Short mmCIF file of C-alpha atoms in Angstrom, two decimals:
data_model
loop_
_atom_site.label_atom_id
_atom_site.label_comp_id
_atom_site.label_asym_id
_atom_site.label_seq_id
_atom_site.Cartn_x
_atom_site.Cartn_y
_atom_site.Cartn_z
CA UNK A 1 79.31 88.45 146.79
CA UNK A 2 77.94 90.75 143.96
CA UNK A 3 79.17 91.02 140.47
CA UNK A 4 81.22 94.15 141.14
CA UNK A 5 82.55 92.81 144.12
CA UNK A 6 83.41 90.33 142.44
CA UNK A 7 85.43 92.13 139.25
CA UNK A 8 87.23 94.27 142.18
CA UNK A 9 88.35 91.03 143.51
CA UNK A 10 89.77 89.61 140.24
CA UNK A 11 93.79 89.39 140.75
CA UNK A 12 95.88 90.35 137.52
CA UNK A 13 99.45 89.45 136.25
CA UNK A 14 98.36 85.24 136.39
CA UNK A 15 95.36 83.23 136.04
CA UNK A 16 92.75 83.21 138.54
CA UNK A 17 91.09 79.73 138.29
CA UNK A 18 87.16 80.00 138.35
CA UNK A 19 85.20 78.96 141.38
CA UNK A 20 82.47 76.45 140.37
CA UNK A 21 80.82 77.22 143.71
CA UNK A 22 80.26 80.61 142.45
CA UNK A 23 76.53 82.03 140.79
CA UNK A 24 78.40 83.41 137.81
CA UNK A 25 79.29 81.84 134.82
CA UNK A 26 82.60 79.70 134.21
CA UNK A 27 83.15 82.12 131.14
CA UNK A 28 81.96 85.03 132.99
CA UNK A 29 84.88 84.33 135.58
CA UNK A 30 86.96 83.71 132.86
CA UNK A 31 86.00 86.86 130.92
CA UNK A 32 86.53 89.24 133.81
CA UNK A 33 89.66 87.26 134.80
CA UNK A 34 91.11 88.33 130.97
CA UNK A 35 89.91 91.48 130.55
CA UNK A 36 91.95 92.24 134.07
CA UNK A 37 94.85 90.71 132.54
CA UNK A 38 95.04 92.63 129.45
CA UNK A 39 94.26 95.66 131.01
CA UNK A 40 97.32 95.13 133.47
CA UNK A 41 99.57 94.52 130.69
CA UNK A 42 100.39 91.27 131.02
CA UNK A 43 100.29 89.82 127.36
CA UNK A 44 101.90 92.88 125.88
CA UNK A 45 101.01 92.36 122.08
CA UNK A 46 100.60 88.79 122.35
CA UNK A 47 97.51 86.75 123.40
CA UNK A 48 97.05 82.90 124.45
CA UNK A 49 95.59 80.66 121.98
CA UNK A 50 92.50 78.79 123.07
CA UNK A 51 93.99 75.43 123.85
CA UNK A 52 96.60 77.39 126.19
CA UNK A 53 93.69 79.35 127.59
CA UNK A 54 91.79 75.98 128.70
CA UNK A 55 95.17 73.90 130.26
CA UNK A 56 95.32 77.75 132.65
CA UNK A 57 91.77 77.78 133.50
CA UNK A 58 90.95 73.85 133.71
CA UNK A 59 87.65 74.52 131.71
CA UNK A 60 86.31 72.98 128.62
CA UNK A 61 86.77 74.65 125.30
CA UNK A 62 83.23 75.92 124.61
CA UNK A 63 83.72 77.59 127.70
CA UNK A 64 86.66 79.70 126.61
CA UNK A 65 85.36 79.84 123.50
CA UNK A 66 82.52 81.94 125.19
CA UNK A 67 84.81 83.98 127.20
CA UNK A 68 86.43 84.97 124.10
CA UNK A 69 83.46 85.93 122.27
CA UNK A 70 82.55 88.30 124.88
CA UNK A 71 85.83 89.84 125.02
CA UNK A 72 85.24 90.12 121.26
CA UNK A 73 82.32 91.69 121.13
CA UNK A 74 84.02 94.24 124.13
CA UNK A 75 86.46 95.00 121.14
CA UNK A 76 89.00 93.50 123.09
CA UNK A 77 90.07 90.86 121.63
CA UNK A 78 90.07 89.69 117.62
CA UNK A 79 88.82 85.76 117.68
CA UNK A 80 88.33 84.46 114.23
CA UNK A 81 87.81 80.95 112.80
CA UNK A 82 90.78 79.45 112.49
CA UNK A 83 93.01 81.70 113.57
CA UNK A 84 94.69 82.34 117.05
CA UNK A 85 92.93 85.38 119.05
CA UNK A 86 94.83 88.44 119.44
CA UNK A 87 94.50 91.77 121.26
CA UNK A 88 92.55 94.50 118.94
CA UNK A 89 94.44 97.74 118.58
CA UNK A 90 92.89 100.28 119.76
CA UNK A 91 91.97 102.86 116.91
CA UNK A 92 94.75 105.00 115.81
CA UNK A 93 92.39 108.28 114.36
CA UNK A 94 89.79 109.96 116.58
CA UNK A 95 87.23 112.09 114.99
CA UNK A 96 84.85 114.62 116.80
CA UNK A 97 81.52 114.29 115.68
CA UNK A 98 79.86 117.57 114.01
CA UNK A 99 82.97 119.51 113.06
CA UNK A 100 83.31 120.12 109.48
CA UNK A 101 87.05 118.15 109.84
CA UNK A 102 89.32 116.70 106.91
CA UNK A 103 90.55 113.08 107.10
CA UNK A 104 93.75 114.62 106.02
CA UNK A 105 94.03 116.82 109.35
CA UNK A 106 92.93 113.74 111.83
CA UNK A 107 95.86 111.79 110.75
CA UNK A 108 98.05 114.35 110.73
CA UNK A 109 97.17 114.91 114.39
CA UNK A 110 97.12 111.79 115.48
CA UNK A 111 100.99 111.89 114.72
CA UNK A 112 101.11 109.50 111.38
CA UNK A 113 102.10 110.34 107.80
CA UNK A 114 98.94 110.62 105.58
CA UNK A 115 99.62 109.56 101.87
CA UNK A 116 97.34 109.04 99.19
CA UNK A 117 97.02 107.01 96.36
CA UNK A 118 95.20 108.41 93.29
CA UNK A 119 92.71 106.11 91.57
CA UNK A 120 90.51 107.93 89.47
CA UNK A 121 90.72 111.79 88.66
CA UNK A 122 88.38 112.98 85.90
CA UNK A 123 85.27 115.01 84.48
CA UNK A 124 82.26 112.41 84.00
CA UNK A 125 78.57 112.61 84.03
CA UNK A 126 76.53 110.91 86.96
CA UNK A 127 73.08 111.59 87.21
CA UNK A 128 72.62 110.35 90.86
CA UNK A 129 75.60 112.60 91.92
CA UNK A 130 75.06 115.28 90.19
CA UNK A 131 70.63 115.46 91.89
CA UNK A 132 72.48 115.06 94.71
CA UNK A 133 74.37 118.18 94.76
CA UNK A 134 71.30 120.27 93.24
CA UNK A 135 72.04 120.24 89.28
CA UNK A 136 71.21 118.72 86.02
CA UNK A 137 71.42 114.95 85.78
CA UNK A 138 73.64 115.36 82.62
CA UNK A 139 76.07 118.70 84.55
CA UNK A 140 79.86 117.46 84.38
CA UNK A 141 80.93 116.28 87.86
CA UNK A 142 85.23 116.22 88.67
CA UNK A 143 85.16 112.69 90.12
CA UNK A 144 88.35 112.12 92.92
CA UNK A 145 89.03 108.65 94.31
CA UNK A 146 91.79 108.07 96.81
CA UNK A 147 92.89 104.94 99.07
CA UNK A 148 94.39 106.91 101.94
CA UNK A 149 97.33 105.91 103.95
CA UNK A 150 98.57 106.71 107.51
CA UNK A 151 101.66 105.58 107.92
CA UNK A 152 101.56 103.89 104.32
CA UNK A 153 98.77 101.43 106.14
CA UNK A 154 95.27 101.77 104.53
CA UNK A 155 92.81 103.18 106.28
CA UNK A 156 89.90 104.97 103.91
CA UNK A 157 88.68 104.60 100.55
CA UNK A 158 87.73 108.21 99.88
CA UNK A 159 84.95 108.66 96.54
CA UNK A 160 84.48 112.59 96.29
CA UNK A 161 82.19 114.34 93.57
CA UNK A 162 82.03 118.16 92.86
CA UNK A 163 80.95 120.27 90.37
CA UNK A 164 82.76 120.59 87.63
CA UNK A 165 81.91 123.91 86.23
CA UNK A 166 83.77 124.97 90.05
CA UNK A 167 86.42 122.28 90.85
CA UNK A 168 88.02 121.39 87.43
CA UNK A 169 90.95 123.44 88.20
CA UNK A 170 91.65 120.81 90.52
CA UNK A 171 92.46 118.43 88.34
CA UNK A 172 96.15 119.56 88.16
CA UNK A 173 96.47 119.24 91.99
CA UNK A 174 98.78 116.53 93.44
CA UNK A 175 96.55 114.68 95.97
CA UNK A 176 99.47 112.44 97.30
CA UNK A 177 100.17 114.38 100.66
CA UNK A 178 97.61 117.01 100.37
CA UNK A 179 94.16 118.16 101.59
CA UNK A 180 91.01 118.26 99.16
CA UNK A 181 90.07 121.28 101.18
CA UNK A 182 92.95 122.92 100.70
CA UNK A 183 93.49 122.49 97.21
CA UNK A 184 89.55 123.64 96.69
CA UNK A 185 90.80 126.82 98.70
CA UNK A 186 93.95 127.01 96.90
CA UNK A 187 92.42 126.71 93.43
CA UNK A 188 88.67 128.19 93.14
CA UNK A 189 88.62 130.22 96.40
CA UNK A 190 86.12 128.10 97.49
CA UNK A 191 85.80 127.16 101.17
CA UNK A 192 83.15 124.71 102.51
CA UNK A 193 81.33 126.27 105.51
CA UNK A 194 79.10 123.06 106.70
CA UNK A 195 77.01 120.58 105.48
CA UNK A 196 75.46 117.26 106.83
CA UNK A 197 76.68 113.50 107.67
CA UNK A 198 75.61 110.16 108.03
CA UNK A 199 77.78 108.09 109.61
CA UNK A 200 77.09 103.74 109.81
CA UNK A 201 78.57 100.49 110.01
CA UNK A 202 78.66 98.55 106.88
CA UNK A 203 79.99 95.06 106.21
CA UNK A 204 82.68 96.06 103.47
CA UNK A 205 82.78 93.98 99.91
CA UNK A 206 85.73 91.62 98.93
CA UNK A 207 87.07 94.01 96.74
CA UNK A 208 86.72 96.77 99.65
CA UNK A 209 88.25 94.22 102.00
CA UNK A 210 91.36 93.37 99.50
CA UNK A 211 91.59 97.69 98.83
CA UNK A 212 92.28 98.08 103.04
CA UNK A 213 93.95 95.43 103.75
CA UNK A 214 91.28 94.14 106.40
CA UNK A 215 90.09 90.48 107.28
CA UNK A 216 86.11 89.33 107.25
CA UNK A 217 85.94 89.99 110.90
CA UNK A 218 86.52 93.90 110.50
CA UNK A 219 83.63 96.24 110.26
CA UNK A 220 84.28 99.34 108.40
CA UNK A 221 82.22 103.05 108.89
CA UNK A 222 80.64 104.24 105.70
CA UNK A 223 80.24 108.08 105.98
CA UNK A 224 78.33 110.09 103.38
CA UNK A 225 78.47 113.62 103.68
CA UNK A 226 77.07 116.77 101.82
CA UNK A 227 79.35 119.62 101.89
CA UNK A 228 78.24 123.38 101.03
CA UNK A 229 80.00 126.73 100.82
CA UNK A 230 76.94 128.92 102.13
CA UNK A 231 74.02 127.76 100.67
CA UNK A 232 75.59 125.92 97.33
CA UNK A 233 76.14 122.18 97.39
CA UNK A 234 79.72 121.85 96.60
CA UNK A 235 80.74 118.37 97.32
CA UNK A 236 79.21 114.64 97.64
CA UNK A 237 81.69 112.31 99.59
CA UNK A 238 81.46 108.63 100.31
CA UNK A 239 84.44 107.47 102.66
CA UNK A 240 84.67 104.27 103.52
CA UNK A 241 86.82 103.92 106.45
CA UNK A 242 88.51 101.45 108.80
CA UNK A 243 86.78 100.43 112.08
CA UNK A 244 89.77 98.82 113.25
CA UNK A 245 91.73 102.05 113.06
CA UNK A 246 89.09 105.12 113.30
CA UNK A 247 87.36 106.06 115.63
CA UNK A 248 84.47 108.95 116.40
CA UNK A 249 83.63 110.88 119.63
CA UNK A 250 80.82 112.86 120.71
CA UNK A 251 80.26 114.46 124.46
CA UNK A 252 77.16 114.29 126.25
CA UNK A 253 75.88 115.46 129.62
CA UNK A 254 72.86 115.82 132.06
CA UNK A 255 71.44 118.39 129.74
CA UNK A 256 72.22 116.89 126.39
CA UNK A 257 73.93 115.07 123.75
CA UNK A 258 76.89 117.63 122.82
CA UNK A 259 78.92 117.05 119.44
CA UNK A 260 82.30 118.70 119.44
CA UNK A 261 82.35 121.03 116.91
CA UNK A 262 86.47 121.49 117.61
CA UNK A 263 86.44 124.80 118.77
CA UNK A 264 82.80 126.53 116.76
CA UNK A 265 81.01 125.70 119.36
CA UNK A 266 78.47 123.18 120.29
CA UNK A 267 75.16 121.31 118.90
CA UNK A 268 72.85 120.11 121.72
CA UNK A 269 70.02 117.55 121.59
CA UNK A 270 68.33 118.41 124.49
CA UNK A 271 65.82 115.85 126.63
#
């Protein structure tokens, strides 16, 4: 029997026991065995501790152990020290890659209620900022700093900076339910046309960690993005945003790695 014969052959809705006459793993078994299960439905929200997990299975600890840090590492499951594991919920915002999008619109979509809470809103100087968006080390900067909400759960830490000679009327908008974009539209006439992104996993800070609400064992995406209105550098943004609960997609084919660019058409990287 091969390995795919074998995962077609795995039974869900109760325990398959692991045959020690087989060429795979007792956590490999074991593995495929659970991801079957949760995939059927069969724990619903909850998840069997590890101690449960070896009485079902009549293996040793270290080997469920194992199991389980597979399944983590799948995304699957959440299996900290000391704590029972528990199925990972799947993330809640989904972001096309390459599509000039607001944070504010992707949770709006995804059905929750985005709220922010307003940290800092002020003129300062930053030199580092301020080279990065093409002016004078010593040029004013309107600083914005949000913790956004969906569903008054955190999900981003949102650090924006923007010239201040442009966006200083926006410091008399209400950023509690409302889109920097917009406001920037609203207030200056100014609309961003594109710009550039990085996007990478970081390993967030304790205060970071304490600011969304997240354990040690949750990665966050950092995002840094340059935004312009035709050929003017208009904004410098640093999000820091949930792993557990955002998510971003990109398309690819036979031809090409496609980015969505949400209905202006599409970026290829070509073989």
């Amino acid at each position: 029997m091969n390995e795919c014969t074998y995962i077609r052959s795995v039974r869900s809705s109760r325990a398959t026991k692991p045959d020690r006459s087989s060429p795979f793993p007792l956590w490999a078994q074991i593995r495929d065995d659970l991801r079957s299960r949760v995939e059927s439905g069969e724990f619903g929200t909850a998840f069997p501790g590890e101690l449960a997990l070896v009485e079902e299975y009549g293996v040793s600890r270290h080997t469920v152990r194992e199991a389980l840090r597979q399944l983590r590492a799948e995304g699957l499951v959440i299996a900290e020290r000391g704590r029972p594991p528990r199925l990972a919920v799947p993330a809640e915002i989904e972001q096309p890659l390459g599509a000039l999008y607001s944070l504010f619109a992707s949770v709006e979509a995804a059905g929750r209620v985005q709220r922010s809470v307003v940290r800092v809103l002020d003129i300062r100087a930053d030199g580092v900022f301020a080279a990065r968006l093409g002016l004078e080390e010593s040029a004013p900067l309107l600083h914005l700093e949000r913790l956004r909400l969906a569903d008054d759960e955190p999900l981003a830490v949102d650090r924006v900076w923007l010239p201040a000679e442009l966006a200083a009327p926006l410091r008399e908008a209400d950023f509690t339910h409302t889109s920097l974009y917009d406001e920037l539209a609203a207030r200056t006439g100014v609309r961003l046309t594109g710009g550039r992104e990085v996007l990478r996993a970081v390993v967030p800070t304790p205060a970071e960690r304490r600011l969304l609400g997240i354990d040690e064992g949750v990665a966050a995406f950092a995002v840094d993005r340059l935004g312009c209105a035709g050929d003017r550098p208009v904004e410098w943004r640093y999000t820091l945003v949930r792993g557990d609960r955002f998510t971003a997609r990109a398309e690819f084919s036979a031809k090409g790695y496609r980015l969505d660019l949400a209905g202006a058409g599409t970026f290829a990287l070509t073989k």
